[in-house]
One Martini backbone bead per residue (centre of mass of N, CA, C, O) as a GRO file, in nm:
protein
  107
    1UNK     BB    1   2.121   2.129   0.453
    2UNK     BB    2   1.880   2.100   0.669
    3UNK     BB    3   1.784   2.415   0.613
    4UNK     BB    4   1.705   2.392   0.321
    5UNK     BB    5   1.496   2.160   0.324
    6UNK     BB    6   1.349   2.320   0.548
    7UNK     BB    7   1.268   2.504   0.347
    8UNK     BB    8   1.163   2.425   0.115
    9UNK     BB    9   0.921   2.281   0.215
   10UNK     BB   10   0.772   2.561   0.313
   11UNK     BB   11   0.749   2.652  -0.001
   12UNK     BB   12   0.543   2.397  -0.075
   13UNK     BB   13   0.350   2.384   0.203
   14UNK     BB   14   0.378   2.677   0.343
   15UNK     BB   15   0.292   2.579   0.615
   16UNK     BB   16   0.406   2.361   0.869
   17UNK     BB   17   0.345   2.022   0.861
   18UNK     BB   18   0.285   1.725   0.970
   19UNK     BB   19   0.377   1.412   0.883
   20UNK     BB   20   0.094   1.258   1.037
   21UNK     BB   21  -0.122   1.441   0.894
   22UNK     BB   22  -0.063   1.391   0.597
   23UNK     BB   23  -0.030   1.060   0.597
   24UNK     BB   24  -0.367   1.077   0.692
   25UNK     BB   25  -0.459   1.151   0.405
   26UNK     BB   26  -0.258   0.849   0.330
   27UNK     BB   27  -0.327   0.577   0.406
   28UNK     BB   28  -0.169   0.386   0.213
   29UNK     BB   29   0.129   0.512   0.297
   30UNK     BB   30   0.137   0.480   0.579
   31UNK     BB   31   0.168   0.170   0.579
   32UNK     BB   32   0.399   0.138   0.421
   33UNK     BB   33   0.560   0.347   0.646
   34UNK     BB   34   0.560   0.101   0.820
   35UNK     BB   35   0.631  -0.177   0.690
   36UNK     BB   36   0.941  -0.038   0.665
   37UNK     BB   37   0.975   0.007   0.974
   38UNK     BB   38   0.931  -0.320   1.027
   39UNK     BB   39   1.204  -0.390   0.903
   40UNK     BB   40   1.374  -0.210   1.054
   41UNK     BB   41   1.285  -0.369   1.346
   42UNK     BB   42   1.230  -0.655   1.297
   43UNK     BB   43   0.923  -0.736   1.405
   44UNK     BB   44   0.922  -1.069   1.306
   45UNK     BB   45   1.219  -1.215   1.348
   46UNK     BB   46   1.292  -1.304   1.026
   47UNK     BB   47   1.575  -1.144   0.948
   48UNK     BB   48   1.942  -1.260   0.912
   49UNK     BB   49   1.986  -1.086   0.660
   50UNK     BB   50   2.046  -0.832   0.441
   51UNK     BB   51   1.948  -0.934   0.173
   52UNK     BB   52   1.705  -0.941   0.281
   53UNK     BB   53   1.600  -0.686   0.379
   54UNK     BB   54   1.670  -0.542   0.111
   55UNK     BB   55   1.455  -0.699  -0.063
   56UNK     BB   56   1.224  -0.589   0.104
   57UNK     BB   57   1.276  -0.275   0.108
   58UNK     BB   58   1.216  -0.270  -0.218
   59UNK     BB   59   0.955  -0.387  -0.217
   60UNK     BB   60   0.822  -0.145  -0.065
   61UNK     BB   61   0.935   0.100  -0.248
   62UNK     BB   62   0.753  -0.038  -0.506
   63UNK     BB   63   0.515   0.005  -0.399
   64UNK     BB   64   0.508   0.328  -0.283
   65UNK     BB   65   0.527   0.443  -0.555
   66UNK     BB   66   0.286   0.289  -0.670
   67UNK     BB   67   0.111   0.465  -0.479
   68UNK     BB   68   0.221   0.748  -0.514
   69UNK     BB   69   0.120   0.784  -0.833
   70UNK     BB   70  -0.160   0.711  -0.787
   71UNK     BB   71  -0.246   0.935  -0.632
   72UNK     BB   72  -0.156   1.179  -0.797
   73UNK     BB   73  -0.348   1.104  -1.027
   74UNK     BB   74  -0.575   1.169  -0.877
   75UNK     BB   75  -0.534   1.464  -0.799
   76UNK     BB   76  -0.477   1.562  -1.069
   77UNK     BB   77  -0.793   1.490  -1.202
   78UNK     BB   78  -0.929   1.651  -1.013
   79UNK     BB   79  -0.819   1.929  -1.031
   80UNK     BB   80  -0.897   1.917  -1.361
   81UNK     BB   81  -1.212   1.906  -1.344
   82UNK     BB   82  -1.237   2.153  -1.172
   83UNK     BB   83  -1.130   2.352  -1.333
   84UNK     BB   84  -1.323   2.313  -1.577
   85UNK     BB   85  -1.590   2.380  -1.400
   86UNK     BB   86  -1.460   2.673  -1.364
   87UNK     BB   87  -1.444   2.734  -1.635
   88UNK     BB   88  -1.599   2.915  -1.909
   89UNK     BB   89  -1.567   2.645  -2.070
   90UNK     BB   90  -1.742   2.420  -2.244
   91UNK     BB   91  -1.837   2.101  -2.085
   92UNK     BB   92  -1.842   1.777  -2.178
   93UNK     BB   93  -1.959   1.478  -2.015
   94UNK     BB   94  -1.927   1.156  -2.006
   95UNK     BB   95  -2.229   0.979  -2.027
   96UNK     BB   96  -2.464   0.680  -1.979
   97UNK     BB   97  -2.665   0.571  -2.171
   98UNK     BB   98  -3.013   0.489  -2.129
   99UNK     BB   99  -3.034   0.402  -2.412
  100UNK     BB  100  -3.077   0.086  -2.615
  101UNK     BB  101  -3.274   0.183  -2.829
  102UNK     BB  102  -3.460   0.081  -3.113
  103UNK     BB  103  -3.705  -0.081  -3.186
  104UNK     BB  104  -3.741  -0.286  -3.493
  105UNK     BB  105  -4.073  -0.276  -3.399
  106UNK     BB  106  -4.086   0.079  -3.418
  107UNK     BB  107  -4.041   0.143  -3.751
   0.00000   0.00000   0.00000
């Protein structure tokens, strides 16, 4: 089973990178699994029951889940927008307005 693992990833990542140098790319999410494993090695020596323990790791599992699809929503918009940029249709970009408008005495 960990050998099959071990192809999917590389198969999704091209060549094999370090999760070290990943995570250096994400550093909210880096933070997050520092944070996951200091409930796990009770870093703080906090936590003397399991119940304990559990609701913490519950609350950091969804914190870095909202941080990883709000990173991923980013990911896909920056692509999309690429993508957009370089293809043949014509793309009109949203801008801000410069002018507030015509004044009533200028009519």
């Amino acid at each position: 089973m960990v050998e099959r693992i071990k192809g999917s990833d590389e198969k999704r990542h091209g060549s094999k990178e370090c999760l070290e140098s990943r995570l250096n790319r994400h550093p909210h999410l880096k933070a997050r699994m520092e944070g996951l494993l200091d409930i796990i090695d009770n870093a703080g020596d906090d936590i003397d029951k399991a119940s304990a323990a559990e609701q913490r790791v519950i609350e950091e599992l969804r914190r870095m889940g909202n941080e990883a699809l709000h990173c991923w929503g980013e990911s896909q918009e920056r692509k999309k927008a690429e993508q957009l940029e370089h293809s043949d249709t014509e793309v009109i970009k949203k801008v801000k307005k410069n002018s507030t408008g015509t004044r009533a005495s200028e009519k």
